[in-house]
Every structure is written in C-alpha cells, then in structure tokens.
Short mmCIF file of C-alpha atoms in Angstrom, two decimals:
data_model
loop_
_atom_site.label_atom_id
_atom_site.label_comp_id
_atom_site.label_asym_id
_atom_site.label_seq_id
_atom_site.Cartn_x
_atom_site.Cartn_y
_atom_site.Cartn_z
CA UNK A 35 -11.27 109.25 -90.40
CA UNK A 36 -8.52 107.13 -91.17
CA UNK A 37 -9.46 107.54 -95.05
CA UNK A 38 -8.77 111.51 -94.78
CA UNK A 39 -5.20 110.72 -92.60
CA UNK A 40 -3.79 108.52 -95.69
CA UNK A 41 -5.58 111.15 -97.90
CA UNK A 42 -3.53 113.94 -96.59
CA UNK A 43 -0.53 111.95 -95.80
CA UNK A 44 -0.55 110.76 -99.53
CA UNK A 45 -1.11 114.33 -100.81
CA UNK A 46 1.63 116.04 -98.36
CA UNK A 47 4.39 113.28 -99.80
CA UNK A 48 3.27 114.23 -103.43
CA UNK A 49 3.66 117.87 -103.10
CA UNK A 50 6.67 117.55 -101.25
CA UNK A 51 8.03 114.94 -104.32
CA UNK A 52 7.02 118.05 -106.55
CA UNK A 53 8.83 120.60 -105.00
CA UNK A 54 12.23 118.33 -104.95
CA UNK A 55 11.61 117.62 -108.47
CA UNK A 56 10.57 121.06 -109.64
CA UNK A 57 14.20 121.72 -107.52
CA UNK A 58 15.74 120.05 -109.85
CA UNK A 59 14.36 121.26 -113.12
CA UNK A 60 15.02 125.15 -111.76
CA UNK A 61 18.56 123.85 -111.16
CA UNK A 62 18.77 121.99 -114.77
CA UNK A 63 17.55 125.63 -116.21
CA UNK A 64 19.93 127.46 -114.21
CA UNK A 65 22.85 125.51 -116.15
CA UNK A 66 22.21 127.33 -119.08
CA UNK A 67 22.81 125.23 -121.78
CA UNK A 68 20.11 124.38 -124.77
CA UNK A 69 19.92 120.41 -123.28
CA UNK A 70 20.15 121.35 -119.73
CA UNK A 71 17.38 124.62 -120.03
CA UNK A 72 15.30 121.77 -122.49
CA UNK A 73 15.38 118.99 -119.88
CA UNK A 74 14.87 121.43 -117.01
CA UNK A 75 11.19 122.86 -118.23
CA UNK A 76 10.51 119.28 -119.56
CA UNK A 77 11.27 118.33 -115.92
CA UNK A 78 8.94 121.20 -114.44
CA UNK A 79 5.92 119.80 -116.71
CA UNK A 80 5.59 116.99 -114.44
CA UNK A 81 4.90 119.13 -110.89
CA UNK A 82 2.31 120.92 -113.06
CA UNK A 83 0.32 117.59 -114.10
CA UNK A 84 1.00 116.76 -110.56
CA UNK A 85 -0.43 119.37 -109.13
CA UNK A 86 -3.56 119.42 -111.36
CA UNK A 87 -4.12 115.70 -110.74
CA UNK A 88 -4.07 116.37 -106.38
CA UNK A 89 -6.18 119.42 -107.30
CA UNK A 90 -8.82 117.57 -109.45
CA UNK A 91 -8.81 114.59 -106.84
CA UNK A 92 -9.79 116.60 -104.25
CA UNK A 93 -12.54 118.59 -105.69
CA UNK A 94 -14.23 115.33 -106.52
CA UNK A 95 -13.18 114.07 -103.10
CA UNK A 96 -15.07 116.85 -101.29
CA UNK A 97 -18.16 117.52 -103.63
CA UNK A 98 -18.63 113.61 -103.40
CA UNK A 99 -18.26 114.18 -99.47
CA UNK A 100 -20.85 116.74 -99.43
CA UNK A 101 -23.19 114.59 -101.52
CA UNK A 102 -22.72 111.80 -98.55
CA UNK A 103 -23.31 114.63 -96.14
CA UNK A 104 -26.36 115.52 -97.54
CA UNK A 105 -27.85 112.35 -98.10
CA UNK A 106 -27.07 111.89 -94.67
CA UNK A 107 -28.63 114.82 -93.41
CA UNK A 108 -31.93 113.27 -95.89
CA UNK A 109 -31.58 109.35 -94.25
CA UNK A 110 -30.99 108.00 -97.38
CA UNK A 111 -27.49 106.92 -97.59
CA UNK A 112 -27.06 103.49 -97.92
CA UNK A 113 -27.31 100.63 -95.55
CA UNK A 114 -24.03 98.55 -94.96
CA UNK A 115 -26.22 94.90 -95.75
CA UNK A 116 -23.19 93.40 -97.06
CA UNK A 117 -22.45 89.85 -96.15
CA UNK A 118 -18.56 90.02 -94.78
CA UNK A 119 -15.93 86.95 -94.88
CA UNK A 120 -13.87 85.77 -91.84
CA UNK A 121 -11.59 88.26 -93.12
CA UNK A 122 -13.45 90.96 -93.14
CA UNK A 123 -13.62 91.75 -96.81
CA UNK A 124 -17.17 92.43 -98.45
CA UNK A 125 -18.25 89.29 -100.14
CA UNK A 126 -18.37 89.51 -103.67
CA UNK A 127 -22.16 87.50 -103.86
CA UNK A 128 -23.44 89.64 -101.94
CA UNK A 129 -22.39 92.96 -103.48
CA UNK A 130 -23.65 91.59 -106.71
CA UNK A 131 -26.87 91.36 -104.99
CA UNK A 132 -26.97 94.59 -103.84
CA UNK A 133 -25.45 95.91 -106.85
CA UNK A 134 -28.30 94.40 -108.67
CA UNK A 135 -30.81 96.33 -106.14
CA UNK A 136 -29.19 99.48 -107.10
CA UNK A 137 -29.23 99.52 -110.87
CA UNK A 138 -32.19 99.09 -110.80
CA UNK A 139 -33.24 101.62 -108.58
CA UNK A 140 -31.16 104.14 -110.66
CA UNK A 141 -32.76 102.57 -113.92
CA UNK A 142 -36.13 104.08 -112.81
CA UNK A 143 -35.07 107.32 -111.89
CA UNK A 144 -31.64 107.98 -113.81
CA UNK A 145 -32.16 111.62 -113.20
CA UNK A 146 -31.90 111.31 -109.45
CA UNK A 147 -28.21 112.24 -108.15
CA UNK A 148 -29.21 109.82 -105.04
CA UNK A 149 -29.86 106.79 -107.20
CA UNK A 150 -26.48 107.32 -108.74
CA UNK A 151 -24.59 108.22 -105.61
CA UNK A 152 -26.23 104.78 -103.97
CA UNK A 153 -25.00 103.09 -107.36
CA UNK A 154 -21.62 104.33 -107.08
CA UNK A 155 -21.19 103.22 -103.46
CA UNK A 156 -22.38 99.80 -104.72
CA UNK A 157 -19.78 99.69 -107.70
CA UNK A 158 -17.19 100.38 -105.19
CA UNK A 159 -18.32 97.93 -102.56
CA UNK A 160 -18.14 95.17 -105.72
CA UNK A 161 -14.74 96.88 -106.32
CA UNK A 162 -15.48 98.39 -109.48
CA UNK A 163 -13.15 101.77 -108.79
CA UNK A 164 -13.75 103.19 -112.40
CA UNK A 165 -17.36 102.41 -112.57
CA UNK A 166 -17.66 103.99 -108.91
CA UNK A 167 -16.24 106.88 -109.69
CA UNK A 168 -17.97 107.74 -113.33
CA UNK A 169 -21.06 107.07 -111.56
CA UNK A 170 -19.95 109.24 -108.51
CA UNK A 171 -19.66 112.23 -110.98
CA UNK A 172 -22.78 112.02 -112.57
CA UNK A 173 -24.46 111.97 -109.35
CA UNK A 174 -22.33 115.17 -108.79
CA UNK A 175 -23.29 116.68 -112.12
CA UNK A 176 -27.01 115.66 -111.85
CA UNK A 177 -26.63 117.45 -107.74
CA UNK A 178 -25.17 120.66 -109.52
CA UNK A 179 -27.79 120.64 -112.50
CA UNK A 180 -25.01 120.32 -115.06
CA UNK A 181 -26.09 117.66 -117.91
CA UNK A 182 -23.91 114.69 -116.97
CA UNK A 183 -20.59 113.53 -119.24
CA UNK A 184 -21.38 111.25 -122.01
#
C-alpha cells in the first residue's frame, strides 16, 4: 500500500510540475515574438514527453499488477525466502541464490509468463531494476500472446 501512496504522490507532483511549466510555455507563445513563440512550444515539448513517460509507467505498473494478481489467485507467486540483514535489507548472497533458482526455472520453460514474472521479482530483489523490468515485460508480452521484444 505504501508503494501505490508514493506512486500517486510522485505522479500528482509531476503533472502538477507539467501544468506550471506548460504555463509558462503558453505564456512564452503569447509574447509573440519569433524567440519567445520558438522557446514557448520548445518549452511545451517537455509536458508532452512527460506525460507519455507517467502514462507508459503506469500501464506497465498495472498489467504487471494484474500478472501478480493472477499468479496470486494460481498460488504461484513467489515465496519471500530471502535471508534479511540487521537492517532489514535483502542480503545480496542470498538473492543470488535464489536468483540462480529462478533462471533456471525460466531456462526450462522460457515461454511461460510465470517463470519470467518469478525471474523478474528475483532481479529486483538482487536489485537489478533494468533487468527486472525487461524481464517483467516479457512476462507481460508472453501473458498477452504478443512475441516478446528482442
């Protein structure tokens, strides 16, 4: 739960950032002049990117969500085995172990969206965030029946 607050807390400051700066690029057009009308789209570029980043996040935020959900629903999401230190962070050992587990899991059946979703969780709990999430969206291509990304 606290993952969706700072989710939509992060997402409510960057659309309100967008709106002051796309403000300001409206108000740089208004001016009138070649420079000022130049700087003013150049300026309204960035809500756009903006907006298509928060609206490309989310997608894969809530069709990885509804992966989890229905894994879930099957009893096959993975079991938290991770050794923890006195500090509460995931020791790094010990996701390499279970990393290991998992790639080799997904090695025997690499056209099973579960295998990969399991693998992503693992490349996230050995904090591997770009692994995680190219291996979160194949298991989300492989779920819709879409040939994965190269």
């Amino acid at each position: 739960m606290r993952a969706k607050i700072s989710y939509f807390v992060t997402a409510a400051v960057l659309v309100v950032y967008l709106v002051l700066v796309g403000s300001r690029g409206v108000l740089l057009i208004e001016q009138g002049t070649l420079l000022t009308v130049t700087f003013g789209v150049a300026v309204l570029i960035l809500p756009v990117i903006g907006l298509w980043f928060l609206w490309q996040n989310t997608r894969f935020v809530r069709k990885a969500n509804a992966l989890a959900a229905e894994l879930d629903a099957e009893g096959g999401l993975p079991v938290d085995e991770l050794l923890r230190t006195p500090g509460g962070r995931i020791d790094r050992d010990s996701a390499d172990a279970v990393f290991a587990e998992r790639r080799a899991e997904t090695e025997d059946s690499p056209d099973d969206w579960r295998c990969w979703f399991r693998l992503a969780v693992a490349y996230h709990d050995a904090r591997d965030t770009p692994r995680a999430r190219k291996a979160m969206q194949r298991a989300i291509a492989l779920h819709a029946g879409r040939p994965p990304a190269a």
